[in-house]
Amino acid sequence: EIVMTQSPATLSVSPGERATLSCRASQSVTSNLAWYQQKPGQAPRLLIYGASTRATGIPARFSGSGSGTEFTLTISSLQSEDFAVYYCQQYNNWPLTFGGGTKVEIK
Amino acid sequence: EVQLVQSGAEVKKPGESLKISCKGSGYSFASYWIGWVRLMPGKGLEWMGIIYPGDSDTRYSPSFQGQVTISADKSISTAYLQWSSLKASDTAMYYCARSSTNWFDPWGQGTLVTVSS
């Protein structure tokens, strides 16, 4: 099973600042990596798939990069609605696995 | 609009059985995988398993194999997650989500399952 490790667990950022979230895979997942956002009381929402392709309707301030074992989600200028928990997920191998999440909170 | 609508919250006792549902609309239900994901209180997302309603091909996470059963009825565009004997540790929010290439979009609204004596 591929283990996905996200860091940091919590990221404190001021509105308007840049946020950089990391996700590491225990073995290569090539570019088969997705990112999700989950707000309290809501279902997760797909942000990025294929490591760097934004899903439909996702603002351009969200960008994904990386391949192999190291991936990054960048939010260029945090808006109030972006404070949430973010998860990465690999879909290169069964079983599919999620990272433990990064909570982005207001500084 | 592609939509997944899940059944309502459940409160059960340990040892009871349960089957929750996820109804798809706005797309060809039989042609996309449906996955199930658990979110326990204070924890992260866990992938449980996935089913292809077209032929009922099903894959389970090793962590959930034998603990739950995933099924689907393509005639009514509905997928199911069921337990034969619930435990207190099954208390969680459960989400279904559509998958085309094994990422998930969209997601159902979630079904809260509470198991308590």
Coordinates of N, CA and C in Angstrom, one line a residue:
Chain A
E1 N 0.8 -1.2 0.0 CA 0.0 0.0 0.0 C 0.9 1.3 0.0
I2 N 0.5 2.2 -0.9 CA 1.3 3.4 -0.9 C 0.8 4.4 0.2
V3 N 1.8 4.8 1.0 CA 1.5 5.7 2.1 C 1.7 7.2 1.6
M4 N 0.7 8.0 1.8 CA 0.8 9.4 1.4 C 1.0 10.3 2.7
T5 N 2.0 11.1 2.7 CA 2.3 11.9 3.9 C 2.2 13.4 3.6
Q6 N 1.3 14.1 4.3 CA 1.2 15.5 4.0 C 1.8 16.3 5.1
S7 N 2.4 17.4 4.7 CA 3.0 18.4 5.6 C 2.8 19.8 5.2
P8 N 2.7 20.7 6.2 CA 2.6 20.4 7.6 C 1.2 20.0 7.9
A9 N 0.9 19.5 9.1 CA -0.4 19.1 9.5 C -1.3 20.3 9.6
T10 N -0.8 21.5 10.1 CA -1.5 22.7 10.2 C -0.7 23.8 9.6
L11 N -1.3 24.7 8.8 CA -0.6 25.8 8.2 C -1.4 27.1 8.6
S12 N -0.7 28.0 9.3 CA -1.4 29.3 9.6 C -0.9 30.4 8.7
V13 N -1.9 30.9 8.0 CA -1.6 31.9 6.9 C -2.6 33.1 7.0
S14 N -2.1 34.3 6.7 CA -2.9 35.4 6.7 C -3.6 35.6 5.3
P15 N -4.8 36.1 5.3 CA -5.5 36.3 4.0 C -4.6 37.1 3.1
G16 N -4.6 36.7 1.8 CA -3.8 37.4 0.8 C -2.4 36.8 0.7
E17 N -2.0 36.0 1.6 CA -0.6 35.4 1.6 C -0.7 34.1 0.7
R18 N 0.5 33.6 0.4 CA 0.6 32.4 -0.4 C 0.7 31.2 0.6
A19 N 0.1 30.1 0.2 CA 0.2 28.9 1.0 C 0.7 27.8 0.1
T20 N 1.7 27.0 0.7 CA 2.3 25.9 0.0 C 2.1 24.6 0.8
L21 N 1.4 23.7 0.3 CA 1.2 22.4 1.0 C 1.9 21.3 0.3
S22 N 2.5 20.4 1.0 CA 3.3 19.3 0.5 C 2.6 17.9 0.7
C23 N 2.9 17.0 -0.3 CA 2.4 15.7 -0.2 C 3.5 14.8 -0.8
R24 N 3.8 13.8 0.0 CA 4.9 12.8 -0.4 C 4.3 11.4 -0.4
A25 N 4.7 10.7 -1.5 CA 4.3 9.3 -1.6 C 5.4 8.4 -1.3
S26 N 5.1 7.2 -0.7 CA 6.1 6.3 -0.3 C 6.8 5.6 -1.4
Q27 N 6.2 5.6 -2.6 CA 6.8 5.2 -3.9 C 6.2 6.0 -5.0
S28 N 6.8 5.9 -6.1 CA 6.3 6.7 -7.2 C 4.8 6.4 -7.6
V29 N 4.1 7.5 -7.8 CA 2.7 7.5 -8.3 C 2.6 8.2 -9.6
T30 N 3.7 8.4 -10.3 CA 3.9 9.1 -11.5 C 3.1 10.5 -11.4
S31 N 2.1 10.8 -12.2 CA 1.3 12.0 -12.0 C -0.1 11.7 -11.6
N32 N -0.3 10.5 -11.1 CA -1.7 10.1 -10.7 C -2.0 10.5 -9.3
L33 N -2.1 11.9 -9.1 CA -2.3 12.5 -7.8 C -3.4 13.5 -7.9
A34 N -4.3 13.5 -6.9 CA -5.4 14.5 -6.9 C -5.4 15.2 -5.6
W35 N -5.9 16.4 -5.6 CA -6.0 17.2 -4.4 C -7.5 17.6 -4.2
Y36 N -7.9 17.6 -2.9 CA -9.3 17.9 -2.5 C -9.3 18.9 -1.4
Q37 N -10.4 19.7 -1.4 CA -10.6 20.7 -0.3 C -11.8 20.2 0.5
Q38 N -11.8 20.3 1.8 CA -13.0 20.0 2.6 C -13.2 21.0 3.7
K39 N -14.3 21.7 3.6 CA -14.7 22.6 4.7 C -15.6 22.0 5.7
P40 N -15.6 22.5 6.9 CA -16.4 21.9 8.0 C -17.9 21.7 7.5
G41 N -18.4 20.5 7.8 CA -19.8 20.2 7.5 C -20.1 20.0 6.0
Q42 N -19.1 20.0 5.1 CA -19.3 19.8 3.7 C -18.5 18.6 3.2
A43 N -19.0 18.1 2.1 CA -18.2 17.0 1.4 C -17.0 17.6 0.8
P44 N -16.0 16.7 0.6 CA -14.8 17.1 -0.1 C -15.1 17.6 -1.5
R45 N -14.2 18.4 -2.1 CA -14.4 18.9 -3.4 C -13.1 18.7 -4.2
L46 N -13.2 18.2 -5.4 CA -12.0 18.0 -6.2 C -11.4 19.3 -6.6
L47 N -10.1 19.5 -6.4 CA -9.4 20.7 -6.9 C -8.5 20.5 -8.1
I48 N -7.7 19.4 -8.0 CA -6.7 19.1 -8.9 C -6.6 17.6 -9.2
Y49 N -6.4 17.2 -10.5 CA -6.1 15.8 -10.8 C -5.0 15.8 -11.8
G50 N -4.4 14.6 -11.9 CA -3.2 14.5 -12.8 C -2.1 15.4 -12.3
A51 N -2.1 15.6 -11.0 CA -1.0 16.4 -10.3 C -1.1 17.9 -10.5
S52 N -1.6 18.3 -11.7 CA -1.5 19.8 -12.0 C -2.7 20.3 -12.8
T53 N -3.7 19.5 -13.1 CA -4.9 20.0 -13.9 C -6.0 20.4 -12.9
R54 N -6.4 21.7 -13.1 CA -7.5 22.1 -12.2 C -8.8 21.5 -12.7
A55 N -9.6 21.1 -11.7 CA -10.9 20.6 -12.0 C -11.8 21.8 -12.5
T56 N -12.9 21.4 -13.1 CA -13.9 22.4 -13.6 C -14.3 23.4 -12.5
G57 N -14.2 24.7 -12.8 CA -14.7 25.7 -11.8 C -13.7 26.1 -10.7
I58 N -12.6 25.5 -10.7 CA -11.6 25.8 -9.6 C -10.8 27.1 -10.0
P59 N -10.7 28.0 -9.1 CA -10.0 29.3 -9.5 C -8.6 29.1 -9.8
A60 N -8.0 30.0 -10.6 CA -6.6 29.9 -11.0 C -5.6 30.1 -9.9
R61 N -6.1 30.6 -8.7 CA -5.1 30.8 -7.6 C -4.7 29.4 -7.0
F62 N -5.4 28.3 -7.4 CA -5.0 27.0 -7.0 C -4.1 26.4 -8.1
S63 N -2.9 25.9 -7.7 CA -2.1 25.2 -8.7 C -1.4 24.0 -8.1
G64 N -1.2 23.0 -8.9 CA -0.6 21.8 -8.4 C 0.7 21.5 -9.2
S65 N 1.7 20.9 -8.6 CA 2.9 20.6 -9.3 C 3.5 19.3 -8.7
G66 N 4.5 18.8 -9.4 CA 5.2 17.6 -8.9 C 4.9 16.3 -9.7
S67 N 5.7 15.3 -9.5 CA 5.5 14.0 -10.1 C 6.4 13.0 -9.3
G68 N 6.1 11.7 -9.5 CA 6.9 10.7 -8.8 C 6.4 10.6 -7.4
T69 N 7.2 11.2 -6.5 CA 6.9 11.0 -5.0 C 6.7 12.4 -4.3
E70 N 7.0 13.5 -5.0 CA 6.9 14.8 -4.3 C 5.9 15.7 -5.1
F71 N 4.9 16.2 -4.3 CA 3.9 17.0 -4.9 C 3.6 18.3 -4.0
T72 N 3.1 19.3 -4.7 CA 2.8 20.6 -4.0 C 1.5 21.1 -4.5
L73 N 0.7 21.6 -3.6 CA -0.5 22.4 -3.9 C -0.2 23.8 -3.4
T74 N -0.3 24.8 -4.3 CA 0.0 26.2 -4.0 C -1.3 27.0 -4.1
I75 N -1.6 27.8 -3.1 CA -2.7 28.7 -3.2 C -2.1 30.1 -3.2
S76 N -2.2 30.8 -4.3 CA -1.3 32.0 -4.5 C -1.7 33.1 -3.6
S77 N -2.9 33.4 -3.3 CA -3.3 34.5 -2.5 C -4.6 34.0 -1.8
L78 N -4.4 33.7 -0.5 CA -5.5 33.0 0.2 C -6.7 34.0 0.4
Q79 N -7.9 33.4 0.1 CA -9.1 34.1 0.3 C -9.8 33.5 1.5
S80 N -10.8 34.2 2.1 CA -11.4 33.7 3.3 C -12.0 32.4 3.1
E81 N -12.5 32.1 1.9 CA -13.2 30.8 1.6 C -12.2 29.7 1.4
D82 N -10.9 29.9 1.5 CA -9.9 28.9 1.2 C -9.5 28.2 2.5
F83 N -9.9 28.7 3.7 CA -9.5 28.1 4.9 C -10.3 26.8 5.1
A84 N -9.6 25.7 5.1 CA -10.2 24.4 5.0 C -9.1 23.3 5.3
V85 N -9.5 22.1 5.1 CA -8.6 21.0 5.2 C -8.3 20.5 3.7
Y86 N -7.1 20.2 3.4 CA -6.7 19.8 2.1 C -6.1 18.4 2.1
Y87 N -6.6 17.5 1.2 CA -6.1 16.2 1.2 C -5.5 15.9 -0.2
C88 N -4.4 15.1 -0.2 CA -4.0 14.5 -1.5 C -4.4 13.1 -1.6
Q89 N -4.5 12.5 -2.8 CA -4.9 11.2 -3.0 C -4.2 10.6 -4.2
Q90 N -3.6 9.4 -4.0 CA -2.9 8.8 -5.2 C -3.9 7.8 -5.8
Y91 N -3.8 7.7 -7.1 CA -4.6 6.7 -7.8 C -3.8 5.9 -8.8
N92 N -2.5 5.8 -8.5 CA -1.6 5.0 -9.4 C -1.7 3.5 -9.1
N93 N -2.0 3.2 -7.8 CA -2.0 1.8 -7.4 C -3.2 1.5 -6.5
W94 N -3.7 0.3 -6.6 CA -4.7 -0.2 -5.6 C -3.9 -0.6 -4.3
P95 N -4.4 -0.4 -3.1 CA -5.6 0.4 -2.9 C -5.3 1.9 -3.0
L96 N -6.4 2.6 -3.4 CA -6.2 4.1 -3.5 C -6.0 4.6 -2.1
T97 N -5.2 5.6 -1.9 CA -4.9 6.1 -0.6 C -4.9 7.6 -0.5
F98 N -5.3 8.1 0.6 CA -5.3 9.6 0.9 C -4.2 9.9 1.9
G99 N -3.7 11.2 1.8 CA -2.9 11.7 2.8 C -3.7 12.0 4.1
G100 N -3.0 12.4 5.2 CA -3.7 12.7 6.4 C -4.3 14.0 6.5
G101 N -4.0 14.9 5.5 CA -4.6 16.2 5.4 C -3.7 17.3 6.0
T102 N -3.9 18.5 5.5 CA -3.3 19.7 6.0 C -4.4 20.7 6.2
K103 N -4.5 21.2 7.5 CA -5.5 22.2 7.8 C -4.9 23.6 7.6
V104 N -5.5 24.4 6.8 CA -5.1 25.8 6.5 C -6.0 26.7 7.4
E105 N -5.4 27.3 8.3 CA -6.1 28.2 9.3 C -5.7 29.6 9.2
I106 N -6.6 30.5 9.7 CA -6.3 31.9 9.6 C -5.2 32.3 10.7
K107 N -4.2 33.0 10.3 CA -3.2 33.4 11.2 C -3.6 34.7 11.9
Chain B
E1 N -27.1 18.2 -14.5 CA -26.1 18.3 -13.4 C -25.8 17.0 -12.8
V2 N -24.6 16.6 -12.7 CA -24.2 15.3 -12.1 C -24.4 15.5 -10.6
Q3 N -25.1 14.5 -10.0 CA -25.4 14.6 -8.6 C -25.4 13.2 -7.9
L4 N -24.9 13.2 -6.7 CA -25.0 12.0 -5.9 C -25.7 12.3 -4.6
V5 N -26.8 11.7 -4.4 CA -27.6 12.0 -3.2 C -27.6 10.7 -2.3
Q6 N -27.2 10.9 -1.0 CA -27.0 9.8 -0.1 C -28.2 9.7 0.8
S7 N -28.4 8.6 1.4 CA -29.5 8.4 2.4 C -29.2 9.1 3.7
G8 N -30.2 9.2 4.5 CA -30.1 10.1 5.7 C -29.3 9.4 6.9
A9 N -29.1 10.3 7.9 CA -28.3 9.8 9.0 C -29.0 8.6 9.7
E10 N -28.1 7.8 10.3 CA -28.6 6.6 11.0 C -28.0 6.5 12.4
V11 N -28.8 6.0 13.3 CA -28.4 5.8 14.7 C -28.7 4.3 14.9
K12 N -27.6 3.5 15.2 CA -27.8 2.1 15.4 C -27.1 1.6 16.7
K13 N -27.4 0.4 17.1 CA -26.8 -0.2 18.2 C -25.7 -1.2 17.7
P14 N -24.7 -1.4 18.5 CA -23.7 -2.4 18.2 C -24.4 -3.8 17.9
G15 N -23.9 -4.4 16.8 CA -24.4 -5.7 16.4 C -25.5 -5.6 15.4
E16 N -26.1 -4.5 15.2 CA -27.1 -4.3 14.2 C -26.5 -4.2 12.8
S17 N -27.4 -4.5 11.8 CA -27.0 -4.4 10.4 C -27.4 -3.0 9.9
L18 N -26.8 -2.6 8.7 CA -27.2 -1.4 8.1 C -26.8 -1.4 6.7
K19 N -27.6 -0.7 5.9 CA -27.3 -0.5 4.4 C -27.6 0.9 4.1
I20 N -26.6 1.7 3.7 CA -26.8 3.1 3.3 C -26.7 3.1 1.8
S21 N -27.3 4.2 1.2 CA -27.4 4.3 -0.3 C -26.8 5.6 -0.8
C22 N -26.6 5.5 -2.1 CA -26.0 6.7 -2.9 C -26.7 6.6 -4.3
K23 N -27.5 7.6 -4.6 CA -28.3 7.6 -5.9 C -27.7 8.6 -6.8
G24 N -27.3 8.2 -8.0 CA -26.7 9.1 -9.0 C -27.7 9.6 -9.9
S25 N -27.5 10.8 -10.5 CA -28.4 11.3 -11.5 C -27.6 12.3 -12.4
G26 N -28.1 12.5 -13.6 CA -27.4 13.5 -14.5 C -26.3 12.9 -15.3
Y27 N -26.1 11.6 -15.3 CA -25.1 10.9 -16.1 C -25.4 9.4 -16.2
S28 N -24.7 8.7 -17.0 CA -24.9 7.3 -17.2 C -24.2 6.5 -16.0
F29 N -25.1 6.2 -15.0 CA -24.6 5.6 -13.8 C -23.8 4.4 -14.0
A30 N -24.2 3.6 -14.9 CA -23.5 2.3 -15.1 C -22.0 2.4 -15.6
S31 N -21.7 3.6 -16.2 CA -20.5 3.8 -16.9 C -19.3 4.4 -16.0
Y32 N -19.6 4.7 -14.8 CA -18.6 5.3 -13.9 C -18.5 4.5 -12.6
W33 N -17.3 4.4 -12.1 CA -17.1 3.8 -10.8 C -17.7 4.7 -9.7
I34 N -18.1 4.1 -8.6 CA -18.6 4.8 -7.4 C -17.7 4.3 -6.3
G35 N -17.1 5.2 -5.6 CA -16.2 4.9 -4.4 C -16.9 5.3 -3.1
W36 N -16.4 4.6 -2.1 CA -16.9 5.0 -0.7 C -15.7 5.4 0.1
V37 N -15.9 6.4 0.9 CA -14.8 7.0 1.7 C -15.3 7.3 3.1
R38 N -14.5 7.0 4.1 CA -14.9 7.2 5.5 C -14.2 8.4 6.1
L39 N -14.9 9.1 6.9 CA -14.3 10.2 7.7 C -14.7 10.0 9.1
M40 N -13.7 9.6 9.9 CA -14.0 9.4 11.4 C -13.8 10.7 12.1
P41 N -14.4 10.9 13.2 CA -14.2 12.2 13.9 C -12.8 12.5 14.2
G42 N -12.3 13.7 13.8 CA -11.0 14.1 14.1 C -9.9 13.4 13.2
K43 N -10.3 12.7 12.2 CA -9.4 11.9 11.4 C -9.4 12.4 10.0
G44 N -8.6 11.8 9.1 CA -8.6 12.1 7.7 C -9.5 11.1 6.9
L45 N -9.5 11.4 5.6 CA -10.3 10.6 4.7 C -9.6 9.2 4.5
E46 N -10.5 8.1 4.4 CA -10.0 6.8 4.2 C -10.8 6.2 3.0
W47 N -10.1 5.7 2.0 CA -10.8 5.0 0.9 C -11.2 3.6 1.3
M48 N -12.5 3.3 1.2 CA -13.0 2.0 1.6 C -13.0 1.0 0.4
G49 N -13.5 1.4 -0.7 CA -13.7 0.5 -1.8 C -14.4 1.2 -2.9
I50 N -14.6 0.5 -4.0 CA -15.1 1.1 -5.2 C -15.8 0.0 -6.1
I51 N -16.9 0.4 -6.8 CA -17.6 -0.5 -7.6 C -17.9 0.1 -8.9
Y52 N -17.9 -0.8 -10.0 CA -18.3 -0.4 -11.3 C -19.7 -0.9 -11.5
P53 N -20.7 -0.1 -11.5 CA -22.1 -0.6 -11.6 C -22.4 -1.3 -12.9
G54 N -21.7 -1.1 -13.9 CA -22.0 -1.7 -15.2 C -21.9 -3.2 -15.1
D55 N -20.9 -3.7 -14.3 CA -20.7 -5.2 -14.2 C -20.4 -5.6 -12.8
S56 N -20.6 -4.7 -11.8 CA -20.4 -4.9 -10.4 C -19.0 -5.3 -10.0
D57 N -18.0 -5.1 -10.8 CA -16.7 -5.3 -10.4 C -16.4 -4.4 -9.2
T58 N -15.8 -5.0 -8.1 CA -15.7 -4.3 -6.9 C -14.3 -4.5 -6.3
R59 N -13.7 -3.5 -5.8 CA -12.3 -3.5 -5.2 C -12.5 -3.0 -3.8
Y60 N -11.8 -3.6 -2.8 CA -11.8 -3.1 -1.5 C -10.4 -2.7 -1.0
S61 N -10.4 -1.7 -0.1 CA -9.1 -1.5 0.6 C -8.9 -2.7 1.6
P62 N -7.7 -3.1 1.7 CA -7.4 -4.2 2.7 C -8.0 -3.9 4.1
S63 N -8.0 -2.6 4.5 CA -8.5 -2.3 5.8 C -10.0 -2.5 6.0
F64 N -10.7 -2.6 4.9 CA -12.1 -2.7 4.9 C -12.7 -4.0 4.4
Q65 N -11.8 -4.8 3.7 CA -12.2 -6.1 3.1 C -12.7 -7.0 4.2
G66 N -13.9 -7.5 4.0 CA -14.5 -8.4 5.0 C -15.3 -7.6 6.1
Q67 N -15.1 -6.3 6.2 CA -15.8 -5.5 7.2 C -17.1 -4.9 6.6
V68 N -17.1 -4.6 5.4 CA -18.3 -4.0 4.7 C -18.5 -4.7 3.3
T69 N -19.7 -4.5 2.8 CA -20.0 -5.0 1.5 C -20.5 -3.8 0.6
I70 N -19.9 -3.7 -0.6 CA -20.3 -2.6 -1.5 C -21.1 -3.3 -2.6
S71 N -22.2 -2.7 -3.0 CA -23.0 -3.3 -4.1 C -23.6 -2.1 -4.9
A72 N -24.3 -2.5 -6.0 CA -24.9 -1.5 -6.8 C -26.1 -2.1 -7.6
D73 N -27.1 -1.3 -7.8 CA -28.2 -1.7 -8.7 C -28.3 -0.7 -9.8
K74 N -27.8 -1.0 -11.0 CA -27.7 0.0 -12.0 C -29.1 0.3 -12.6
S75 N -30.1 -0.5 -12.3 CA -31.5 -0.3 -12.8 C -32.1 0.9 -12.1
I76 N -31.6 1.2 -10.9 CA -32.2 2.4 -10.2 C -31.0 3.4 -9.8
S77 N -29.9 3.2 -10.5 CA -28.8 4.2 -10.4 C -28.4 4.4 -8.9
T78 N -28.2 3.3 -8.2 CA -28.0 3.4 -6.7 C -26.8 2.4 -6.3
A79 N -25.9 3.0 -5.5 CA -24.9 2.1 -4.9 C -25.1 2.0 -3.4
Y80 N -24.6 1.0 -2.9 CA -24.9 0.7 -1.4 C -23.6 0.4 -0.7
L81 N -23.6 0.7 0.6 CA -22.5 0.3 1.5 C -23.3 -0.4 2.7
Q82 N -22.9 -1.6 3.0 CA -23.6 -2.3 4.1 C -22.7 -3.0 5.1
W83 N -23.2 -3.1 6.3 CA -22.5 -3.7 7.4 C -23.5 -4.8 7.9
S84 N -22.9 -6.0 8.3 CA -23.8 -7.0 8.9 C -23.8 -7.0 10.4
S85 N -22.8 -6.4 11.0 CA -22.8 -6.3 12.4 C -21.9 -5.1 12.8
L86 N -22.6 -4.0 13.1 CA -21.9 -2.7 13.4 C -21.2 -2.7 14.7
K87 N -20.1 -1.9 14.8 CA -19.4 -1.7 16.0 C -19.3 -0.2 16.3
A88 N -19.1 0.1 17.5 CA -19.0 1.5 17.9 C -17.9 2.2 17.1
S89 N -16.9 1.5 16.7 CA -15.8 2.1 15.9 C -16.2 2.4 14.4
D90 N -17.4 2.0 14.0 CA -17.9 2.3 12.7 C -18.6 3.7 12.7
T91 N -18.7 4.3 13.8 CA -19.2 5.7 13.9 C -18.4 6.6 13.1
A92 N -19.0 7.2 12.1 CA -18.2 8.1 11.1 C -19.2 8.7 10.1
M93 N -18.7 9.6 9.3 CA -19.4 10.1 8.1 C -18.9 9.3 7.0
Y94 N -19.8 8.9 6.1 CA -19.5 8.1 5.0 C -19.9 8.8 3.7
Y95 N -19.0 8.9 2.8 CA -19.2 9.6 1.5 C -19.2 8.6 0.4
C96 N -20.0 8.8 -0.6 CA -19.8 8.2 -1.9 C -19.4 9.3 -2.9
A97 N -18.7 8.8 -3.9 CA -18.2 9.8 -4.9 C -18.0 9.1 -6.2
R98 N -18.2 9.8 -7.3 CA -18.1 9.2 -8.7 C -16.6 9.3 -9.1
S99 N -16.2 8.2 -9.8 CA -14.8 8.2 -10.2 C -14.8 7.7 -11.7
S100 N -14.0 8.5 -12.5 CA -13.8 8.0 -13.9 C -12.4 7.4 -14.1
T101 N -11.4 8.1 -13.5 CA -10.0 7.5 -13.6 C -9.4 7.5 -12.2
N102 N -10.3 7.2 -11.3 CA -9.9 6.9 -9.9 C -9.6 8.2 -9.1
W103 N -9.9 9.4 -9.6 CA -10.0 10.5 -8.7 C -11.6 10.7 -8.6
F104 N -12.0 11.4 -7.5 CA -13.4 11.5 -7.2 C -14.0 12.8 -7.4
D105 N -15.1 12.8 -8.2 CA -15.8 14.1 -8.5 C -17.1 13.7 -9.2
P106 N -18.3 14.1 -8.7 CA -18.5 14.8 -7.5 C -18.6 13.9 -6.3
W107 N -18.9 14.4 -5.2 CA -19.1 13.7 -4.0 C -20.6 13.8 -3.5
G108 N -21.1 12.7 -2.8 CA -22.4 12.9 -2.2 C -22.3 13.8 -1.0
Q109 N -23.4 14.1 -0.4 CA -23.4 15.0 0.8 C -22.9 14.3 2.1
G110 N -22.8 13.0 2.1 CA -22.4 12.3 3.2 C -23.6 11.7 4.0
T111 N -23.3 10.6 4.7 CA -24.3 9.9 5.6 C -23.6 9.7 6.9
L112 N -24.1 10.3 8.0 CA -23.6 10.1 9.3 C -24.1 8.9 9.9
V113 N -23.2 8.0 10.3 CA -23.6 6.7 11.0 C -23.1 6.8 12.4
T114 N -24.0 6.7 13.3 CA -23.7 6.7 14.8 C -24.0 5.3 15.3
V115 N -23.1 4.7 16.0 CA -23.3 3.4 16.6 C -23.0 3.5 18.1
S116 N -24.1 3.3 18.8 CA -24.0 3.5 20.3 C -25.0 2.7 21.0
S117 N -24.6 2.1 22.1 CA -25.6 1.3 22.9 C -26.4 2.2 23.8

